[in-house]
Each structure stands twice: as structure tokens, then as C-alpha cells.
Short mmCIF file of C-alpha atoms in Angstrom, two decimals:
data_model
loop_
_atom_site.label_atom_id
_atom_site.label_comp_id
_atom_site.label_asym_id
_atom_site.label_seq_id
_atom_site.Cartn_x
_atom_site.Cartn_y
_atom_site.Cartn_z
CA MET A 8 24.06 -24.73 -8.47
CA THR A 9 20.79 -26.59 -9.98
CA GLU A 10 20.06 -25.03 -13.55
CA THR A 11 15.97 -24.49 -14.01
CA PRO A 12 14.12 -24.01 -17.18
CA ASP A 13 14.38 -20.68 -18.74
CA PHE A 14 11.70 -17.90 -18.57
CA ASP A 15 10.64 -14.79 -20.56
CA VAL A 16 10.05 -12.87 -17.05
CA PHE A 17 10.98 -13.69 -13.47
CA VAL A 18 8.93 -11.85 -10.89
CA VAL A 19 10.84 -11.71 -7.43
CA GLY A 20 8.20 -11.01 -4.85
CA GLY A 21 4.42 -12.59 -4.52
CA GLY A 22 2.61 -9.48 -2.97
CA PRO A 23 -0.50 -7.79 -4.70
CA ALA A 24 2.51 -6.16 -7.06
CA GLY A 25 4.49 -9.23 -8.18
CA ALA A 26 1.37 -11.41 -8.37
CA THR A 27 -0.59 -8.80 -10.85
CA ALA A 28 2.55 -8.50 -12.94
CA ALA A 29 2.79 -12.35 -13.02
CA ASN A 30 -1.10 -12.90 -13.75
CA ASP A 31 -0.92 -10.29 -16.48
CA LEU A 32 2.13 -11.51 -18.43
CA ALA A 33 0.77 -15.21 -18.08
CA ARG A 34 -2.63 -14.32 -18.98
CA ALA A 35 -0.56 -12.71 -22.35
CA GLY A 36 1.14 -16.08 -23.16
CA ARG A 37 4.69 -15.44 -21.58
CA LYS A 38 6.36 -17.80 -19.69
CA VAL A 39 6.63 -16.43 -16.03
CA ALA A 40 8.18 -17.22 -12.77
CA LEU A 41 6.66 -16.10 -9.55
CA LEU A 42 8.94 -16.46 -6.50
CA ASP A 43 7.73 -15.82 -3.15
CA ARG A 44 8.48 -16.41 0.07
CA ALA A 45 5.91 -18.37 1.72
CA GLY A 46 4.44 -17.49 5.26
CA ARG A 47 5.13 -13.90 5.63
CA ILE A 48 2.14 -11.44 5.98
CA LYS A 49 2.25 -7.75 5.53
CA PRO A 50 0.84 -5.51 8.19
CA CYS A 51 -1.65 -3.62 6.27
CA GLY A 52 -4.94 -1.93 7.26
CA GLY A 53 -6.72 -3.52 3.97
CA ALA A 54 -8.50 -1.04 2.69
CA VAL A 55 -9.44 -1.46 -0.90
CA PRO A 56 -11.50 0.93 -2.96
CA PRO A 57 -14.20 0.11 -5.36
CA ARG A 58 -11.81 1.01 -8.48
CA LEU A 59 -9.63 -1.42 -7.18
CA ILE A 60 -12.38 -4.40 -6.94
CA ARG A 61 -13.53 -3.51 -10.38
CA ASP A 62 -10.53 -2.98 -12.13
CA PHE A 63 -8.73 -6.05 -11.09
CA ASP A 64 -11.84 -8.09 -10.80
CA ILE A 65 -11.82 -9.10 -7.45
CA PRO A 66 -14.59 -11.75 -6.34
CA ASP A 67 -16.82 -10.54 -3.42
CA GLU A 68 -15.92 -13.55 -0.99
CA GLN A 69 -12.13 -11.55 -0.87
CA ILE A 70 -14.04 -8.85 0.95
CA VAL A 71 -14.06 -9.58 4.78
CA ALA A 72 -15.87 -6.26 5.56
CA LYS A 73 -18.06 -3.29 3.87
CA VAL A 74 -17.08 0.01 5.71
CA ASN A 75 -19.60 2.88 5.00
CA CYS A 76 -18.02 5.32 7.48
CA ALA A 77 -14.54 6.80 8.20
CA ARG A 78 -14.15 7.90 11.75
CA MET A 79 -11.09 10.91 11.85
CA VAL A 80 -10.33 11.36 15.47
CA SER A 81 -8.26 14.54 16.73
CA PRO A 82 -5.60 14.69 19.54
CA THR A 83 -8.00 15.61 22.02
CA GLY A 84 -10.35 13.01 21.51
CA ARG A 85 -12.74 14.97 18.96
CA LYS A 86 -14.57 12.49 16.22
CA VAL A 87 -15.60 13.48 12.94
CA ASP A 88 -17.62 10.90 10.67
CA ILE A 89 -17.19 10.69 7.06
CA HIS A 90 -20.13 8.58 5.27
CA ILE A 91 -19.84 6.98 2.30
CA LYS A 92 -22.58 7.62 0.31
CA GLY A 93 -23.56 5.23 -2.27
CA GLY A 94 -20.94 3.10 -2.29
CA TYR A 95 -18.41 1.09 -0.10
CA VAL A 96 -14.63 0.26 0.90
CA GLY A 97 -13.76 -3.16 0.98
CA MET A 98 -11.65 -4.47 3.29
CA VAL A 99 -9.34 -7.64 2.77
CA ASP A 100 -7.49 -9.67 4.83
CA ARG A 101 -3.67 -9.94 3.12
CA GLU A 102 -3.21 -13.50 4.43
CA GLN A 103 -6.22 -14.51 2.50
CA PHE A 104 -6.15 -11.97 -0.45
CA ASP A 105 -2.22 -12.19 -1.34
CA GLU A 106 -2.51 -16.07 -1.78
CA PHE A 107 -6.03 -15.24 -3.88
CA LEU A 108 -3.83 -13.26 -6.37
CA ARG A 109 -0.69 -15.81 -6.39
CA ALA A 110 -3.11 -18.73 -7.03
CA ARG A 111 -4.89 -16.84 -9.84
CA ALA A 112 -1.67 -15.99 -11.00
CA ALA A 113 -0.87 -19.87 -11.19
CA SER A 114 -4.19 -20.63 -12.68
CA SER A 115 -3.58 -17.93 -15.79
CA GLY A 116 -0.12 -20.39 -16.36
CA ALA A 117 2.60 -18.32 -13.87
CA THR A 118 4.86 -21.08 -12.36
CA ARG A 119 4.75 -20.80 -8.56
CA LEU A 120 8.41 -20.81 -7.00
CA THR A 121 8.92 -20.76 -3.08
CA GLY A 122 12.00 -19.66 -1.77
CA THR A 123 14.10 -16.37 -1.27
CA TYR A 124 16.03 -14.20 -3.90
CA VAL A 125 19.95 -14.20 -3.46
CA ARG A 126 21.13 -12.39 -6.76
CA ILE A 127 21.27 -11.63 -10.10
CA ASP A 128 24.37 -12.65 -12.24
CA ARG A 129 24.85 -11.80 -16.10
CA ASP A 130 27.23 -13.79 -18.65
CA ASP A 131 27.07 -14.18 -22.14
CA LYS A 132 23.96 -16.41 -21.93
CA GLY A 133 22.04 -13.12 -20.35
CA THR A 134 20.41 -12.75 -16.95
CA HIS A 135 20.17 -15.48 -14.30
CA VAL A 136 18.20 -15.32 -11.29
CA VAL A 137 19.88 -17.12 -8.28
CA TRP A 138 17.39 -18.13 -5.59
CA ARG A 139 16.99 -20.62 -2.55
CA ASP A 140 14.59 -23.06 -2.71
CA LYS A 141 12.58 -23.39 0.73
CA ALA A 142 11.99 -26.65 0.58
CA SER A 143 15.38 -28.28 -0.17
CA GLY A 144 17.69 -25.18 0.79
CA GLU A 145 19.58 -25.45 -2.34
CA GLU A 146 20.58 -22.47 -4.72
CA ARG A 147 19.15 -22.43 -8.36
CA ARG A 148 20.12 -20.47 -11.24
CA THR A 149 17.05 -19.49 -13.65
CA LEU A 150 17.78 -17.87 -17.12
CA ALA A 151 15.11 -14.71 -17.58
CA LYS A 152 14.94 -11.94 -20.22
CA VAL A 153 13.23 -9.33 -17.88
CA VAL A 154 13.58 -9.40 -13.84
CA ILE A 155 10.59 -7.41 -12.09
CA GLY A 156 11.49 -6.47 -8.52
CA ALA A 157 8.26 -6.52 -6.38
CA ASP A 158 9.81 -7.64 -3.02
CA GLY A 159 8.98 -5.03 -0.91
CA ALA A 160 10.24 -1.81 0.76
CA ARG A 161 13.86 -3.00 1.46
CA SER A 162 14.07 -4.50 -1.71
CA GLN A 163 16.95 -6.13 -2.57
CA VAL A 164 16.38 -6.38 -6.12
CA ALA A 165 16.18 -2.58 -6.12
CA ARG A 166 19.20 -2.02 -3.69
CA GLU A 167 21.32 -4.14 -5.71
CA ASN A 168 20.29 -3.16 -9.48
CA VAL A 169 17.97 0.33 -9.59
CA PRO A 170 19.81 3.87 -8.87
CA GLY A 171 18.46 5.11 -5.79
CA GLY A 172 17.19 1.87 -4.62
CA ASP A 173 19.16 2.00 -1.68
CA THR A 174 17.96 4.94 -0.26
CA ILE A 175 14.24 4.95 0.02
CA PRO A 176 12.52 6.77 2.73
CA TYR A 177 9.76 4.66 4.74
CA VAL A 178 8.27 4.56 7.97
CA ILE A 179 7.70 1.03 9.88
CA ALA A 180 3.88 -0.02 10.42
CA TYR A 181 3.08 -2.11 13.15
CA HIS A 182 -0.26 -3.67 13.60
CA GLU A 183 -1.81 -6.80 15.57
CA ILE A 184 -4.88 -9.03 14.10
CA ILE A 185 -7.23 -9.57 16.92
CA ARG A 186 -10.51 -11.49 17.44
CA ALA A 187 -13.55 -9.08 16.76
CA PRO A 188 -15.26 -8.36 19.82
CA GLU A 189 -19.20 -9.20 19.93
CA ALA A 190 -20.14 -5.75 21.64
CA VAL A 191 -17.92 -3.04 22.61
CA PRO A 192 -19.10 0.64 23.15
CA GLY A 193 -17.52 2.77 20.37
CA TYR A 194 -16.66 -0.42 17.84
CA ASP A 195 -18.30 -0.57 14.67
CA PRO A 196 -17.81 -3.11 12.64
CA ALA A 197 -18.89 -0.75 9.17
CA ARG A 198 -16.43 1.96 10.33
CA CYS A 199 -12.71 2.63 10.15
CA ASP A 200 -11.17 4.56 12.73
CA VAL A 201 -8.29 6.67 11.84
CA ILE A 202 -6.41 8.28 14.83
CA TYR A 203 -4.33 11.43 14.86
CA ASP A 204 -2.75 11.93 17.86
CA GLY A 205 1.02 11.95 18.74
CA ARG A 206 0.83 9.69 21.52
CA ILE A 207 0.09 6.96 18.88
CA SER A 208 2.11 8.19 16.50
CA PRO A 209 4.48 11.26 16.55
CA ASP A 210 4.55 11.78 12.60
CA PHE A 211 1.71 9.39 11.10
CA TYR A 212 -1.44 7.67 12.63
CA GLY A 213 -2.98 4.98 14.30
CA TRP A 214 -6.07 2.91 12.76
CA VAL A 215 -8.71 0.22 13.86
CA PHE A 216 -9.92 -1.25 10.77
CA PRO A 217 -12.55 -4.02 10.94
CA HIS A 218 -12.41 -7.26 8.70
CA GLY A 219 -15.45 -8.89 9.78
CA LYS A 220 -14.50 -11.66 12.14
CA THR A 221 -11.13 -9.97 12.78
CA VAL A 222 -9.72 -6.37 13.58
CA SER A 223 -6.50 -4.58 12.21
CA VAL A 224 -4.97 -2.39 15.07
CA GLY A 225 -2.34 -0.37 14.25
CA MET A 226 0.09 2.36 13.83
CA GLY A 227 2.88 3.91 11.65
CA THR A 228 6.27 5.92 12.45
CA GLY A 229 9.04 6.94 10.87
CA HIS A 230 10.81 7.92 14.45
CA ASP A 231 13.54 5.75 15.43
CA GLY A 232 13.11 4.55 19.13
CA PHE A 233 9.53 4.70 19.27
CA ASP A 234 8.00 1.75 20.69
CA LEU A 235 5.18 0.53 18.31
CA LYS A 236 4.09 -2.26 20.38
CA GLU A 237 3.43 0.00 23.51
CA ALA A 238 1.62 2.58 21.23
CA THR A 239 -0.60 -0.20 19.76
CA ALA A 240 -1.33 -1.38 23.14
CA ALA A 241 -2.55 1.97 24.01
CA LEU A 242 -4.53 2.11 20.71
CA ARG A 243 -6.29 -1.04 21.74
CA ALA A 244 -6.93 0.06 25.53
CA SER A 245 -8.78 3.48 24.41
CA ALA A 246 -10.76 1.81 21.64
CA GLY A 247 -11.88 -1.14 24.29
CA LEU A 248 -10.32 -3.96 22.64
CA ALA A 249 -7.23 -4.72 25.41
CA GLN A 250 -9.13 -7.97 26.33
CA CYS A 251 -9.57 -8.98 22.73
CA GLU A 252 -7.65 -12.29 21.46
CA THR A 253 -4.35 -11.43 19.64
CA ILE A 254 -4.58 -13.68 16.53
CA ARG A 255 -1.07 -12.60 15.03
CA LYS A 256 1.66 -9.54 15.30
CA GLU A 257 3.44 -7.85 12.09
CA GLY A 258 5.67 -5.44 10.93
CA ALA A 259 7.12 -3.97 7.98
CA PRO A 260 8.54 -0.98 6.33
CA ILE A 261 5.93 1.25 4.39
CA PRO A 262 7.99 3.45 1.82
CA LEU A 263 7.31 6.96 1.52
CA LYS A 264 7.87 8.44 -1.87
CA PRO A 265 8.47 6.89 -5.77
CA LEU A 266 11.88 6.32 -6.63
CA ASP A 267 12.91 8.25 -9.17
CA SER A 268 13.73 5.83 -11.28
CA TRP A 269 12.50 1.99 -11.35
CA ASP A 270 14.36 0.24 -13.95
CA ASN A 271 18.09 -0.05 -14.34
CA GLY A 272 17.88 0.61 -18.24
CA ARG A 273 18.92 -3.54 -18.69
CA ASP A 274 16.88 -6.15 -17.46
CA VAL A 275 15.15 -5.09 -14.01
CA VAL A 276 12.27 -3.10 -13.27
CA LEU A 277 10.35 -2.70 -9.71
CA ALA A 278 6.94 -2.64 -8.91
CA GLY A 279 4.92 -2.00 -5.97
CA ASP A 280 6.64 -0.99 -2.15
CA ALA A 281 9.93 -1.74 -4.22
CA ALA A 282 9.42 1.15 -6.68
CA GLY A 283 8.10 3.32 -3.33
CA VAL A 284 4.13 3.51 -4.57
CA VAL A 285 2.51 4.28 -1.18
CA ALA A 286 0.26 7.06 -1.41
CA PRO A 287 1.43 9.70 1.28
CA SER A 288 -0.26 10.71 4.05
CA SER A 289 -2.69 7.58 4.20
CA GLY A 290 -0.24 5.00 3.21
CA GLU A 291 -2.39 3.38 0.85
CA GLY A 292 -0.64 0.73 -0.88
CA ILE A 293 -2.61 -2.13 -2.17
CA TYR A 294 -4.19 -0.25 -5.13
CA TYR A 295 -1.02 1.39 -5.79
CA ALA A 296 0.93 -1.98 -5.75
CA MET A 297 -1.19 -3.62 -8.12
CA VAL A 298 -1.49 -0.57 -10.50
CA GLY A 299 2.66 -1.20 -10.33
CA GLY A 300 2.64 -4.36 -10.90
CA GLN A 301 0.34 -4.12 -14.27
CA VAL A 302 2.46 -1.31 -15.42
CA ALA A 303 5.51 -3.57 -14.96
CA ALA A 304 3.93 -6.12 -16.67
CA LYS A 305 3.26 -3.56 -19.70
CA ALA A 306 6.71 -2.48 -19.42
CA ALA A 307 8.22 -5.99 -19.66
CA ALA A 308 5.91 -7.08 -22.56
CA ALA A 309 7.05 -3.80 -24.35
CA VAL A 310 10.69 -5.21 -23.92
CA LEU A 311 10.20 -8.72 -24.80
CA LYS A 312 8.24 -7.58 -28.19
CA SER A 313 10.66 -4.82 -29.19
CA GLY A 314 14.26 -6.03 -27.78
CA ARG A 315 14.77 -2.29 -26.52
CA ALA A 316 15.93 -2.25 -22.94
CA ALA A 317 14.61 1.32 -23.02
CA ASP A 318 11.16 0.28 -22.84
CA LEU A 319 11.63 -0.53 -19.00
CA ALA A 320 10.81 3.15 -18.31
CA LEU A 321 7.30 3.07 -19.42
CA ALA A 322 6.22 1.49 -16.17
CA ARG A 323 7.13 4.47 -14.31
CA LYS A 324 6.39 6.96 -16.87
CA THR A 325 2.52 5.44 -17.27
CA PHE A 326 2.26 5.17 -13.61
CA MET A 327 2.96 8.76 -13.03
CA ALA A 328 1.05 10.15 -16.07
CA GLU A 329 -2.18 9.33 -14.16
CA HIS A 330 -1.06 9.51 -10.23
CA LYS A 331 1.55 11.73 -9.69
CA ASN A 332 -0.79 14.88 -9.18
CA VAL A 333 -2.52 12.80 -6.08
CA PHE A 334 0.62 12.01 -4.87
CA ARG A 335 1.32 15.32 -4.53
CA ALA A 336 -1.14 16.58 -3.03
CA LEU A 337 -1.28 13.92 -0.54
CA ARG A 338 2.36 14.63 0.33
CA SER A 339 1.63 18.29 0.76
CA MET A 340 -1.32 17.37 3.36
CA GLN A 341 1.05 14.85 5.33
CA ASP A 342 4.11 17.65 5.50
CA ALA A 343 1.52 20.79 6.33
CA TYR A 344 -0.69 18.45 9.09
CA TYR A 345 1.25 15.88 10.48
CA LYS A 346 3.97 18.03 12.21
CA SER A 347 2.08 18.32 15.56
CA ASP A 348 -0.70 17.59 17.87
CA GLU A 349 -1.76 21.00 17.35
CA ARG A 350 -1.68 20.88 13.40
CA ARG A 351 -3.57 17.18 13.73
CA GLU A 352 -6.50 19.17 15.66
CA ARG A 353 -6.84 21.59 12.89
CA PHE A 354 -6.47 18.90 10.22
CA VAL A 355 -9.46 16.71 11.72
CA SER A 356 -11.25 19.90 11.99
CA LEU A 357 -10.69 20.41 8.34
CA CYS A 358 -12.24 17.17 7.77
CA HIS A 359 -15.57 18.27 9.00
CA ASP A 360 -15.91 20.27 6.06
CA ARG A 361 -18.67 18.85 3.45
CA ASP A 362 -16.54 20.28 0.69
CA VAL A 363 -13.48 18.68 1.83
CA GLN A 364 -15.33 15.07 2.72
CA THR A 365 -17.04 14.92 -0.85
CA LEU A 366 -13.98 15.71 -2.66
CA THR A 367 -11.56 13.68 -0.39
CA PHE A 368 -13.80 10.36 -1.04
CA GLU A 369 -14.55 11.02 -4.72
CA ALA A 370 -10.63 11.28 -5.35
CA TYR A 371 -10.01 8.09 -3.03
CA MET A 372 -12.70 5.86 -4.38
CA ASN A 373 -12.19 6.68 -8.48
CA LYS A 374 -8.09 7.65 -7.72
CA LYS A 375 -8.22 10.62 -9.63
CA LEU A 376 -8.29 14.37 -8.21
CA VAL A 377 -11.65 15.55 -9.55
CA SER A 378 -11.45 18.61 -11.54
CA ALA A 379 -15.12 19.26 -12.35
CA ARG A 380 -15.80 21.15 -9.16
CA PRO A 381 -13.38 24.29 -9.72
CA LEU A 382 -15.22 26.54 -7.18
CA ALA A 383 -14.85 23.65 -4.12
CA HIS A 384 -11.18 23.44 -4.82
CA ILE A 385 -10.98 27.11 -4.29
CA LYS A 386 -12.82 26.99 -1.16
CA ILE A 387 -10.67 24.07 -0.27
CA GLY A 388 -7.68 25.93 -0.71
CA ILE A 389 -8.94 28.85 1.20
CA LYS A 390 -10.15 26.90 4.29
CA ASN A 391 -6.68 25.05 4.35
CA LEU A 392 -4.81 27.81 4.39
CA ALA A 393 -7.07 29.21 7.36
CA HIS A 394 -6.70 26.23 9.22
CA LEU A 395 -3.17 26.42 9.09
CA MET A 396 -2.68 29.60 9.82
CA GLY A 397 -4.89 29.17 13.15
CA LEU A 398 -7.31 31.88 11.89
CA VAL A 399 -10.22 29.57 12.37
CA LYS A 400 -11.14 27.85 15.77
CA PRO A 401 -11.44 24.02 15.54
CA GLU A 402 -15.16 23.19 14.53
CA TRP A 403 -17.23 19.87 16.12
CA THR A 404 -20.55 18.91 16.01
#
């Protein structure tokens, strides 16, 4: 086994979480290794809110489409269009976007490694990451003071090192990247369509998201045995996209709940999907993955400075201090409305309400529950109960 140079921090996984962590630490002058498996692209709708673009300095060329409307489609085919006033939601293609983030980390000073994680060994010299180099197939051994596990929802780093890392709940997401049509009735290259229909997904939703020259069409579900490819084919057919050229197909687990612990109290801290930080209800993960990488980097930097392994807990503590209320609200919404098509029908009807639209998009764009309009929150709570209890009929225009 080949011994490699030592590092302050070894990051396992080069998605948005890992690449962000590596970039932040390298910019702070730390010696960082970033290990990634080349060639893997995660299935993802690709939506990024303005706060992500602003906070993480994403250049405009990475935004492949700018969406100004979201269409919610009910099980009976009813539609509610929610327009984004005075802004847009950016769309990225993960193939290019993730590589941009990895290259940026390398330009900041991180050392890129291509291969797969094998295990962590510990001895009197410290913590050694064992990984297999993709080009040679050889196992290599790298000494590091801190390991950041950003290796996805089925994180091997988490399973082996962090309590609860082997039991994280998830749904399976599947999508197909297709060539965007020149002109298809019902398809709008500036609109995201979200389909709440048990035939497409019995417990989540399907989507048609524009990516400029391409389109992401997919769905997610936690139901074993549900045919994801068949459901996606049905979604493409209903959207008039069945004849479009298929460029690639991808599937992966998407976590549903943040882990109770993100570190082992010694030398490992998790980030992104490995820590379970995907928003319930929406399945949004890119922004939260990058914030997860950011707080993991801060925790690792704190440990390197103080020598206290307990500082690894700062990652989860910092993240939850800002985002736990949003996650709780979204989890409550998913639990209430995703159980049946009758509930989904009422959920889409609720989205017709102007107060719901305004506060939802304020929260999405800025990643905070808006507290400046307490009367609106009260009204939404009452309307929510009325819809759940069937006291109102779905409204449409």
C-alpha cells in the first residue's frame, strides 16, 4: 500500500458539499485533499435559489436556465402557476456544476484525487484514509487530522464512523436528461412543473425542470417495487416529451432526515447528503449541501486550531440553528399532504392561495421562515387546517 503526503483535512466526496468544504479550507490556508469518483452524476432537478448564487459566488455561466414560474399539477390535472416576481430561480446541470465546484477548490489550493474510499485506519500516528486510485487500481494510505464524509446518502464514511449513519431514511430519485424540444404545447423553458400524482409517485412528486438546451424529467419515491422508469416514461408522455432524445439516465437515494449526530467526536464529520440535509417536501439539496460543506469546514478548522475533537459538533449545531425550523415546517407539510391523491389535490388547491404563494417563495428564495407577517401566518394555518379537514373545496382559476 502506497503512503501519500499528509493533509490537514481529507474530504471524501466531490459533490457540492465536499467541494465547498475543500474550497473553504484551502482558501483558509489548510492542506486539503478532495477525493472524488469521476464520472458519477447525481439525479437532480438542478434548482438553485438566489441566496445560493449570492452566498457562494456562482458565475452566471453556470446558470443554464432562469425560471420565473412554478406550475403545481394535481392528480386530476388541475394546474396552479406561481409566478416569481422580481427575481428568478436558477437551474444548473450537475455534470458541469459539480465539476466547476471541484475545479474551484483545486484553484484555491486543494489537491484533487480520483478514486474510491475504502476505509479509515487508526494507529499511534493518527487517522489514515485508505482509498483506491482510479488510474492504477492501487490502494493508497493518507494521513489526515480530520476527515469530512461527503459521500452521499448511503455514505460509507457515515456507516462506519458515525452513530446512526447506517439507518438514515431515504427515497430513490430517478431522472432522465433529455434534449429540450423546440416547440411542444405545454412546455415552457422558463417554468418548472411539479406533478403531485400517485401514478407518477405514490409518496413524493414528479418534475419537469428546464435546463436550457436540455430538460430534467424525473420523480422520487420511498416505495419498494415502484417502477421509477415506467413512471418517468408516463410523465414524459403526459408532458409531450416522449419523443425527445434521451441523453442520460441517473438514479440515487435522497435522504429524508438530518442525522442526530454528524460526527464521531474524534476525527470525522459529515456534510451534505451524508448528514441527511435534504429539505423534506421539496427534496431540495444543493443549497443545503453547500451550507453543510461550509459548516463542516468551519468545524474542521476549529478542531485544527483548538485541538478539541468536540469542536466537530459545531457543524450540526451551526446548521440547525439557522435551518431546523424550515426543515420542521417542510416535514410537517410532507407528512400531512403526501399520503394520498385526495390530500395532494387539496395541497395543490392550497397553493392557489396568494398568502401561501408569497410566503413560500420568500422562504425558498431566502431560506428563512418569514416572521414579518404574523397575520399571514395565522391565515395560512387556518386555511391549512380547513383544507386538511375537507372543510373547503379545491379552488381553481
